[in-house]
Amino acid sequence: MPQHPVPFNRPLITGSELSFIRESIETGILSGDGLFSSRCKAFFVSRYGFKNTMLTTSCTDALEMAAMLIGICPGDEIITCSYTYVSTANAFVLRGANVVFADCRNDYPGIDEDSLERLITKNTKAIIPVHYAGIACDMDKIMAVADKYNLYVIEDAAQCIDAYYTGADGMQKPLGSIGHLSAFSFHETKNITCGEGGMLVINDERLLDRAEILLEKGTNRRRFLRHEIDKYQWVDVGSSFSPSDVTAAFLYAQLQHLDSVQQARIKTWETYYSTLLPLQKRGHLTLPHIPHYASNNGHIFYIVCPSPEIRNNLMKHLKMMGISASFHYVSLHSSEFYKAYNKNIPYLPQSDKFSECLLRLPMYYGITDNEIKSVTDAICTFFEANA
Ligand SMILES: *Cc1c(COP(=O)(O)O)cnc(C)c1O
């Protein structure tokens, strides 16, 4: 056993949360869109140029709002990656959409951009790329297909804080700034968190007016608050998506530490990579691939094992050593729910491969060199014993 167990995740606590929460309480306004919501939004404008953002209570909520906003109706189709979190698909299924699953690329778990065009039908409304582990999908290709067929692109940017895409024009753009809409998560498992939280980024300004209404439970309250009308009322569907200002204060505290958090996570990622590189050279495992157009935001460090048996045995071996490593998604096309409602289950071998062979290693702010070493030592021992 190592000196002490190594958990898979420890939620980030920066130490300045309580003082910002106190400040929020002292404003006397605790509901959504108070002082700290505004401060968070200002942060996103200045750091990433996200001109229009709305904090939500989760990324799931942001995706549900996006589905409403683009007017998804029963019978519409959306295309997304099967290897993703449930919410990417569920948000659209809730509005009656049929989800069409694309496979992953073979070199990393992002959506296979080249497969999109043949999945489009006359009912297709949107493509939902998921930037797995904060590693960008090839957005030039995706936006070109979307333009050609007049589709919306909604980036599932849940894992993408401080991650970038460099397109053919050589410009480095933050993930979340490219699609018509984007959804971020601040769940406790993400780099920056407020426990549960999210954000919708609205890049297509045509959607802005309606977004305001959906966020305000289907009313034109925002116009009222701007003194554009003398009373507000029910004008559309909507729901309650805003987090309280207390939650926003927590988030704002974390955003103040973004640079040091990112530096530390990327350093951990790089230590894993360089230490495990000899195992990749011997063919024992595959390390993450970061395409030339993508950046690394240190969200997840994963390895891909040569077979499901090896992955599962390695996971057991690590568990015996007190180390929590974790597989990731059960591909949605092979889920119970999807199979119950769909007769034609697509064959998505790359998705299946990542479901069965991918393993995520412990990764959190504050992980010590000793903890990292006990993880990499345990992996090396496993492969030496099984060579
Ligand atoms: C975390 C995550 C979500 C869900 O985020 P919540 O804030 O928990 O709703 C959705 N999609 C992806 C890809 C995620 O990683």
CSV table of C-alpha atoms and ligand atoms in Angstrom, one decimal:
chain,number,residue,atom,x,y,z
A,1,MET,CA,0.0,0.0,0.0
A,2,PRO,CA,1.2,3.6,-0.6
A,3,GLN,CA,1.7,5.9,2.4
A,4,HIS,CA,-1.9,7.2,2.0
A,5,PRO,CA,-4.7,6.7,-0.4
A,6,VAL,CA,-4.8,8.8,-3.6
A,7,PRO,CA,-8.4,9.9,-4.4
A,8,PHE,CA,-9.5,10.4,-8.0
A,9,ASN,CA,-10.6,14.0,-7.4
A,10,ARG,CA,-10.6,16.6,-4.7
A,11,PRO,CA,-12.8,19.6,-5.4
A,12,LEU,CA,-10.9,22.9,-5.7
A,13,ILE,CA,-11.1,25.1,-2.6
A,14,THR,CA,-9.0,28.3,-3.0
A,15,GLY,CA,-9.6,29.8,0.5
A,16,SER,CA,-11.1,33.0,-0.7
A,17,GLU,CA,-14.6,31.6,-1.2
A,18,LEU,CA,-15.9,32.6,2.3
A,19,SER,CA,-14.9,36.2,2.1
A,20,PHE,CA,-16.6,36.7,-1.3
A,21,ILE,CA,-19.7,34.9,0.0
A,22,ARG,CA,-19.8,37.2,3.0
A,23,GLU,CA,-19.6,40.2,0.6
A,24,SER,CA,-22.4,38.8,-1.5
A,25,ILE,CA,-24.6,38.3,1.6
A,26,GLU,CA,-23.8,41.9,2.7
A,27,THR,CA,-25.2,43.2,-0.6
A,28,GLY,CA,-28.6,42.1,0.5
A,29,ILE,CA,-29.5,40.6,-2.9
A,30,LEU,CA,-29.1,36.8,-3.0
A,31,SER,CA,-31.0,35.8,-6.1
A,32,GLY,CA,-29.5,35.5,-9.5
A,33,ASP,CA,-27.9,38.3,-11.4
A,34,GLY,CA,-26.5,40.1,-8.4
A,35,LEU,CA,-23.1,41.6,-7.8
A,36,PHE,CA,-21.1,38.4,-8.2
A,37,SER,CA,-22.9,37.2,-11.3
A,38,SER,CA,-21.9,40.5,-12.9
A,39,ARG,CA,-18.4,40.1,-11.7
A,40,CYS,CA,-18.1,36.6,-13.1
A,41,LYS,CA,-19.5,37.8,-16.4
A,42,ALA,CA,-17.1,40.7,-16.5
A,43,PHE,CA,-14.3,38.2,-15.9
A,44,PHE,CA,-15.4,36.1,-18.9
A,45,VAL,CA,-15.6,39.2,-21.1
A,46,SER,CA,-12.1,40.4,-20.3
A,47,ARG,CA,-10.4,37.1,-20.2
A,48,TYR,CA,-12.0,35.3,-23.2
A,49,GLY,CA,-14.0,37.9,-25.0
A,50,PHE,CA,-17.3,36.1,-24.2
A,51,LYS,CA,-19.6,39.1,-24.7
A,52,ASN,CA,-22.8,37.3,-23.7
A,53,THR,CA,-22.8,34.8,-20.9
A,54,MET,CA,-25.5,33.6,-18.6
A,55,LEU,CA,-24.6,31.7,-15.4
A,56,THR,CA,-26.8,28.6,-14.9
A,57,THR,CA,-27.1,26.1,-12.1
A,58,SER,CA,-25.3,23.5,-14.2
A,59,CYS,CA,-23.9,22.7,-17.7
A,60,THR,CA,-26.9,20.4,-18.0
A,61,ASP,CA,-29.2,23.4,-17.5
A,62,ALA,CA,-27.2,25.4,-20.0
A,63,LEU,CA,-27.6,22.7,-22.6
A,64,GLU,CA,-31.4,22.5,-21.9
A,65,MET,CA,-31.6,26.2,-22.3
A,66,ALA,CA,-29.7,25.9,-25.6
A,67,ALA,CA,-32.1,23.3,-26.8
A,68,MET,CA,-35.1,25.5,-26.1
A,69,LEU,CA,-33.3,28.5,-27.6
A,70,ILE,CA,-32.7,26.9,-31.0
A,71,GLY,CA,-36.4,25.8,-30.9
A,72,ILE,CA,-35.8,22.0,-30.9
A,73,CYS,CA,-39.2,20.3,-31.5
A,74,PRO,CA,-40.3,16.6,-31.6
A,75,GLY,CA,-38.9,15.0,-34.6
A,76,ASP,CA,-35.9,17.2,-35.0
A,77,GLU,CA,-32.5,15.5,-35.0
A,78,ILE,CA,-29.2,16.5,-33.4
A,79,ILE,CA,-25.8,14.9,-34.0
A,80,THR,CA,-23.4,14.4,-31.1
A,81,CYS,CA,-20.7,12.0,-30.0
A,82,SER,CA,-21.8,8.8,-28.4
A,83,TYR,CA,-18.8,9.0,-26.0
A,84,THR,CA,-20.1,11.8,-23.8
A,85,TYR,CA,-21.9,12.5,-20.6
A,86,VAL,CA,-25.7,11.8,-20.6
A,87,SER,CA,-26.7,15.5,-20.5
A,88,THR,CA,-25.3,16.3,-23.9
A,89,ALA,CA,-28.0,14.1,-25.4
A,90,ASN,CA,-30.7,14.3,-22.7
A,91,ALA,CA,-31.1,18.1,-23.0
A,92,PHE,CA,-32.3,17.6,-26.6
A,93,VAL,CA,-34.3,14.4,-25.9
A,94,LEU,CA,-36.3,16.4,-23.3
A,95,ARG,CA,-37.5,18.6,-26.2
A,96,GLY,CA,-38.4,15.6,-28.3
A,97,ALA,CA,-35.3,15.4,-30.5
A,98,ASN,CA,-33.9,12.2,-31.9
A,99,VAL,CA,-30.2,11.9,-31.2
A,100,VAL,CA,-28.0,10.6,-33.9
A,101,PHE,CA,-24.6,9.4,-32.6
A,102,ALA,CA,-21.3,9.9,-34.4
A,103,ASP,CA,-18.3,7.9,-33.5
A,104,CYS,CA,-15.1,9.2,-32.0
A,105,ARG,CA,-11.9,9.8,-33.9
A,106,ASN,CA,-9.5,6.9,-33.5
A,107,ASP,CA,-6.7,9.0,-32.0
A,108,TYR,CA,-8.7,10.7,-29.3
A,109,PRO,CA,-12.3,10.7,-27.9
A,110,GLY,CA,-13.5,13.8,-29.8
A,111,ILE,CA,-16.2,13.5,-32.4
A,112,ASP,CA,-15.2,12.2,-35.8
A,113,GLU,CA,-15.6,15.4,-37.8
A,114,ASP,CA,-15.4,13.6,-41.2
A,115,SER,CA,-18.4,11.4,-40.3
A,116,LEU,CA,-20.8,14.3,-39.7
A,117,GLU,CA,-21.9,15.0,-43.3
A,118,ARG,CA,-23.3,11.5,-43.9
A,119,LEU,CA,-25.3,11.6,-40.7
A,120,ILE,CA,-27.2,14.8,-41.7
A,121,THR,CA,-30.9,14.4,-42.8
A,122,LYS,CA,-33.6,17.0,-43.6
A,123,ASN,CA,-34.5,16.9,-39.9
A,124,THR,CA,-31.1,17.7,-38.6
A,125,LYS,CA,-31.0,20.9,-36.5
A,126,ALA,CA,-27.7,21.0,-34.7
A,127,ILE,CA,-24.3,19.5,-34.1
A,128,ILE,CA,-23.1,19.2,-30.5
A,129,PRO,CA,-19.4,18.6,-30.4
A,130,VAL,CA,-17.9,17.7,-27.1
A,131,HIS,CA,-14.3,18.7,-26.4
A,132,TYR,CA,-13.3,15.7,-24.4
A,133,ALA,CA,-10.8,16.5,-21.6
A,134,GLY,CA,-10.8,20.1,-22.8
A,135,ILE,CA,-9.1,19.0,-26.1
A,136,ALA,CA,-10.6,20.8,-29.0
A,137,CYS,CA,-12.6,19.1,-31.8
A,138,ASP,CA,-11.6,20.4,-35.2
A,139,MET,CA,-14.0,23.4,-35.2
A,140,ASP,CA,-13.1,24.6,-38.7
A,141,LYS,CA,-14.4,21.3,-40.1
A,142,ILE,CA,-17.5,21.3,-37.9
A,143,MET,CA,-18.4,24.9,-38.6
A,144,ALA,CA,-18.0,24.4,-42.4
A,145,VAL,CA,-20.4,21.4,-42.3
A,146,ALA,CA,-22.8,23.4,-40.2
A,147,ASP,CA,-22.7,26.4,-42.6
A,148,LYS,CA,-23.2,24.2,-45.6
A,149,TYR,CA,-26.4,22.7,-44.1
A,150,ASN,CA,-27.5,25.7,-42.1
A,151,LEU,CA,-27.2,23.9,-38.7
A,152,TYR,CA,-26.6,25.3,-35.3
A,153,VAL,CA,-23.4,24.3,-33.5
A,154,ILE,CA,-23.6,24.0,-29.7
A,155,GLU,CA,-20.3,23.3,-28.1
A,156,ASP,CA,-20.4,21.1,-25.0
A,157,ALA,CA,-17.6,23.0,-23.4
A,158,ALA,CA,-18.2,21.5,-19.9
A,159,GLN,CA,-14.5,20.6,-19.5
A,160,CYS,CA,-13.1,23.5,-21.4
A,161,ILE,CA,-12.2,26.3,-19.1
A,162,ASP,CA,-9.1,28.0,-20.4
A,163,ALA,CA,-8.8,25.7,-23.5
A,164,TYR,CA,-8.2,26.9,-27.0
A,165,TYR,CA,-8.5,26.0,-30.7
A,166,THR,CA,-6.2,27.3,-33.4
A,167,GLY,CA,-8.0,27.3,-36.7
A,168,ALA,CA,-6.6,27.5,-40.3
A,169,ASP,CA,-6.5,31.3,-39.9
A,170,GLY,CA,-3.8,30.9,-37.2
A,171,MET,CA,-6.0,32.7,-34.6
A,172,GLN,CA,-6.1,31.0,-31.2
A,173,LYS,CA,-9.7,31.1,-30.0
A,174,PRO,CA,-11.0,30.0,-26.6
A,175,LEU,CA,-13.2,27.0,-26.7
A,176,GLY,CA,-16.8,28.1,-26.2
A,177,SER,CA,-16.4,31.1,-28.5
A,178,ILE,CA,-16.8,29.3,-31.8
A,179,GLY,CA,-20.2,27.6,-31.9
A,180,HIS,CA,-23.5,29.6,-31.9
A,181,LEU,CA,-23.9,28.6,-28.3
A,182,SER,CA,-21.6,26.9,-25.8
A,183,ALA,CA,-22.2,25.3,-22.4
A,184,PHE,CA,-19.6,25.2,-19.6
A,185,SER,CA,-19.7,23.3,-16.3
A,186,PHE,CA,-18.5,24.3,-12.8
A,187,HIS,CA,-19.4,21.0,-11.2
A,188,GLU,CA,-17.1,19.9,-8.4
A,189,THR,CA,-15.2,17.6,-10.8
A,190,LYS,CA,-14.2,20.4,-13.1
A,191,ASN,CA,-11.1,22.6,-12.9
A,192,ILE,CA,-13.0,25.6,-11.6
A,193,THR,CA,-16.1,24.9,-9.5
A,194,CYS,CA,-18.9,26.3,-7.4
A,195,GLY,CA,-20.2,22.8,-6.4
A,196,GLU,CA,-22.9,22.8,-9.0
A,197,GLY,CA,-22.9,25.4,-11.7
A,198,GLY,CA,-22.7,26.2,-15.4
A,199,MET,CA,-22.7,28.9,-18.0
A,200,LEU,CA,-24.3,29.4,-21.4
A,201,VAL,CA,-22.3,31.5,-23.9
A,202,ILE,CA,-24.3,33.1,-26.6
A,203,ASN,CA,-22.2,33.9,-29.6
A,204,ASP,CA,-25.0,34.2,-32.1
A,205,GLU,CA,-26.5,37.5,-31.1
A,206,ARG,CA,-29.8,36.7,-32.9
A,207,LEU,CA,-30.5,34.4,-29.9
A,208,LEU,CA,-29.8,36.9,-27.2
A,209,ASP,CA,-33.3,38.5,-26.7
A,210,ARG,CA,-35.0,35.2,-26.4
A,211,ALA,CA,-32.3,33.8,-24.1
A,212,GLU,CA,-33.1,36.6,-21.7
A,213,ILE,CA,-36.7,35.6,-21.6
A,214,LEU,CA,-36.0,31.8,-21.2
A,215,LEU,CA,-33.7,32.6,-18.3
A,216,GLU,CA,-36.4,34.8,-16.6
A,217,LYS,CA,-38.9,31.9,-16.5
A,218,GLY,CA,-40.6,33.0,-19.8
A,219,THR,CA,-41.1,36.7,-18.8
A,220,ASN,CA,-39.7,39.9,-20.2
A,221,ARG,CA,-38.5,40.9,-16.7
A,222,ARG,CA,-35.1,41.9,-18.0
A,223,ARG,CA,-36.6,44.6,-20.2
A,224,PHE,CA,-38.6,45.8,-17.2
A,225,LEU,CA,-35.4,46.0,-15.2
A,226,ARG,CA,-33.9,48.1,-18.0
A,227,HIS,CA,-37.0,50.4,-17.8
A,228,GLU,CA,-37.9,49.6,-21.4
A,229,ILE,CA,-41.4,48.5,-20.3
A,230,ASP,CA,-43.5,49.4,-17.3
A,231,LYS,CA,-44.6,45.9,-16.2
A,232,TYR,CA,-43.3,42.4,-17.0
A,233,GLN,CA,-45.3,39.4,-17.9
A,234,TRP,CA,-45.4,35.9,-19.4
A,235,VAL,CA,-44.3,36.1,-23.0
A,236,ASP,CA,-42.8,32.7,-23.9
A,237,VAL,CA,-41.7,29.3,-22.4
A,238,GLY,CA,-38.9,29.5,-19.9
A,239,SER,CA,-37.5,28.1,-16.7
A,240,SER,CA,-35.4,28.9,-13.7
A,241,PHE,CA,-31.7,28.6,-14.7
A,242,SER,CA,-29.9,31.2,-12.7
A,243,PRO,CA,-27.8,30.3,-9.7
A,244,SER,CA,-28.0,32.5,-6.5
A,245,ASP,CA,-25.5,35.3,-6.0
A,246,VAL,CA,-23.9,33.2,-3.2
A,247,THR,CA,-23.0,30.5,-5.7
A,248,ALA,CA,-21.7,33.2,-8.1
A,249,ALA,CA,-19.5,34.5,-5.3
A,250,PHE,CA,-18.0,31.1,-4.8
A,251,LEU,CA,-17.3,30.9,-8.5
A,252,TYR,CA,-15.8,34.3,-8.6
A,253,ALA,CA,-13.4,33.4,-5.8
A,254,GLN,CA,-12.2,30.4,-7.8
A,255,LEU,CA,-11.8,32.5,-11.0
A,256,GLN,CA,-9.4,34.7,-9.2
A,257,HIS,CA,-7.1,31.7,-8.9
A,258,LEU,CA,-7.5,30.4,-12.4
A,259,ASP,CA,-3.9,30.9,-13.5
A,260,SER,CA,-2.3,29.1,-10.7
A,261,VAL,CA,-4.8,26.3,-10.9
A,262,GLN,CA,-4.2,25.9,-14.6
A,263,GLN,CA,-0.4,25.9,-14.2
A,264,ALA,CA,-0.5,23.3,-11.5
A,265,ARG,CA,-2.9,21.0,-13.4
A,266,ILE,CA,-0.9,21.2,-16.6
A,267,LYS,CA,2.3,20.5,-14.7
A,268,THR,CA,0.7,17.3,-13.2
A,269,TRP,CA,-0.5,16.4,-16.7
A,270,GLU,CA,3.0,16.8,-18.1
A,271,THR,CA,4.6,14.8,-15.2
A,272,TYR,CA,2.2,11.9,-15.9
A,273,TYR,CA,2.9,12.1,-19.6
A,274,SER,CA,6.7,12.1,-19.4
A,275,THR,CA,6.8,9.4,-16.7
A,276,LEU,CA,4.5,7.1,-18.6
A,277,LEU,CA,6.1,7.7,-22.1
A,278,PRO,CA,8.4,4.7,-21.8
A,279,LEU,CA,5.4,2.5,-21.3
A,280,GLN,CA,3.8,3.9,-24.5
A,281,LYS,CA,7.1,3.2,-26.4
A,282,ARG,CA,6.9,-0.4,-25.2
A,283,GLY,CA,3.3,-0.7,-26.5
A,284,HIS,CA,1.7,-1.1,-23.0
A,285,LEU,CA,-0.6,1.8,-23.3
A,286,THR,CA,-1.5,4.9,-25.3
A,287,LEU,CA,-1.1,8.4,-23.9
A,288,PRO,CA,-3.5,11.3,-24.8
A,289,HIS,CA,-3.1,12.8,-28.2
A,290,ILE,CA,-3.4,16.5,-28.5
A,291,PRO,CA,-3.9,17.6,-32.1
A,292,HIS,CA,-1.9,20.5,-33.4
A,293,TYR,CA,-5.0,22.8,-33.4
A,294,ALA,CA,-5.8,22.0,-29.7
A,295,SER,CA,-4.4,23.2,-26.4
A,296,ASN,CA,-4.1,21.3,-23.1
A,297,ASN,CA,-6.1,22.7,-20.1
A,298,GLY,CA,-5.0,19.9,-17.8
A,299,HIS,CA,-8.6,18.8,-17.1
A,300,ILE,CA,-8.2,15.0,-17.4
A,301,PHE,CA,-5.2,12.7,-17.7
A,302,TYR,CA,-6.2,9.5,-19.3
A,303,ILE,CA,-4.5,6.4,-20.7
A,304,VAL,CA,-5.9,4.0,-23.2
A,305,CYS,CA,-5.1,0.3,-22.5
A,306,PRO,CA,-4.7,-2.3,-25.3
A,307,SER,CA,-7.8,-4.3,-24.1
A,308,PRO,CA,-10.7,-4.1,-21.7
A,309,GLU,CA,-9.2,-6.9,-19.6
A,310,ILE,CA,-5.9,-5.0,-19.1
A,311,ARG,CA,-7.8,-1.8,-18.3
A,312,ASN,CA,-10.0,-3.5,-15.7
A,313,ASN,CA,-7.1,-5.4,-14.1
A,314,LEU,CA,-5.0,-2.2,-14.0
A,315,MET,CA,-7.9,-0.4,-12.3
A,316,LYS,CA,-8.1,-3.3,-9.7
A,317,HIS,CA,-4.4,-3.2,-9.2
A,318,LEU,CA,-4.4,0.5,-8.5
A,319,LYS,CA,-7.4,0.1,-6.2
A,320,MET,CA,-5.4,-2.4,-4.2
A,321,MET,CA,-2.7,0.2,-3.9
A,322,GLY,CA,-5.2,2.7,-2.6
A,323,ILE,CA,-5.3,4.6,-5.8
A,324,SER,CA,-8.7,5.6,-7.4
A,325,ALA,CA,-8.6,5.6,-11.1
A,326,SER,CA,-11.8,5.8,-13.1
A,327,PHE,CA,-13.1,4.7,-16.5
A,328,HIS,CA,-15.4,7.2,-18.2
A,329,TYR,CA,-18.6,7.1,-20.2
A,330,VAL,CA,-20.7,4.1,-21.1
A,331,SER,CA,-21.2,5.1,-24.7
A,332,LEU,CA,-24.7,6.5,-25.0
A,333,HIS,CA,-25.5,4.3,-28.1
A,334,SER,CA,-25.0,1.2,-25.9
A,335,SER,CA,-26.9,2.6,-22.9
A,336,GLU,CA,-30.1,1.0,-21.6
A,337,PHE,CA,-32.1,4.1,-22.3
A,338,TYR,CA,-31.0,4.4,-25.9
A,339,LYS,CA,-31.5,0.8,-26.6
A,340,ALA,CA,-35.1,0.8,-25.1
A,341,TYR,CA,-36.1,3.5,-27.6
A,342,ASN,CA,-34.1,2.7,-30.7
A,343,LYS,CA,-34.1,-0.4,-32.9
A,344,ASN,CA,-31.1,0.4,-35.0
A,345,ILE,CA,-28.1,0.6,-32.7
A,346,PRO,CA,-25.2,2.1,-34.7
A,347,TYR,CA,-21.8,0.4,-34.7
A,348,LEU,CA,-19.3,2.9,-33.2
A,349,PRO,CA,-16.1,1.0,-32.7
A,350,GLN,CA,-14.0,3.9,-31.5
A,351,SER,CA,-16.6,4.9,-28.9
A,352,ASP,CA,-16.7,1.3,-27.7
A,353,LYS,CA,-12.9,1.3,-27.5
A,354,PHE,CA,-12.7,4.4,-25.3
A,355,SER,CA,-15.6,3.1,-23.1
A,356,GLU,CA,-13.8,-0.2,-22.6
A,357,CYS,CA,-10.1,0.8,-22.5
A,358,LEU,CA,-9.8,4.3,-21.3
A,359,LEU,CA,-8.7,5.0,-17.7
A,360,ARG,CA,-8.5,8.4,-16.0
A,361,LEU,CA,-5.8,8.9,-13.4
A,362,PRO,CA,-6.1,11.0,-10.2
A,363,MET,CA,-6.0,14.7,-11.2
A,364,TYR,CA,-6.7,17.6,-8.9
A,365,TYR,CA,-5.2,20.9,-7.8
A,366,GLY,CA,-2.9,20.2,-4.9
A,367,ILE,CA,-2.0,16.6,-5.8
A,368,THR,CA,1.6,16.1,-4.5
A,369,ASP,CA,4.6,14.8,-6.3
A,370,ASN,CA,4.6,11.8,-4.0
A,371,GLU,CA,1.0,11.1,-4.9
A,372,ILE,CA,1.8,11.3,-8.6
A,373,LYS,CA,4.8,9.1,-8.1
A,374,SER,CA,2.8,6.4,-6.3
A,375,VAL,CA,0.3,6.4,-9.2
A,376,THR,CA,3.0,6.1,-11.9
A,377,ASP,CA,5.0,3.6,-9.9
A,378,ALA,CA,1.9,1.4,-9.5
A,379,ILE,CA,1.2,1.6,-13.2
A,380,CYS,CA,4.8,0.7,-14.1
A,381,THR,CA,4.8,-2.2,-11.6
A,382,PHE,CA,1.6,-3.5,-13.2
A,383,PHE,CA,2.9,-3.5,-16.7
A,384,GLU,CA,6.3,-5.0,-15.7
A,385,ALA,CA,4.5,-7.9,-13.9
A,386,ASN,CA,2.2,-8.4,-17.0
A,387,ALA,CA,4.9,-7.9,-19.7
B,1,LIG,C1,-19.6,17.6,-16.5
B,1,LIG,C2,-20.1,17.4,-17.9
B,1,LIG,C3,-21.5,17.8,-18.2
B,1,LIG,C4,-22.5,18.1,-17.1
B,1,LIG,O1,-22.1,19.2,-16.3
B,1,LIG,P1,-23.1,19.6,-15.1
B,1,LIG,O2,-22.6,20.9,-14.7
B,1,LIG,O3,-22.8,18.6,-14.0
B,1,LIG,O4,-24.5,19.6,-15.5
B,1,LIG,C5,-21.9,17.7,-19.5
B,1,LIG,N1,-21.1,17.4,-20.5
B,1,LIG,C6,-19.8,17.0,-20.2
B,1,LIG,C7,-18.9,16.6,-21.4
B,1,LIG,C8,-19.3,17.0,-18.9
B,1,LIG,O5,-18.0,16.7,-18.7
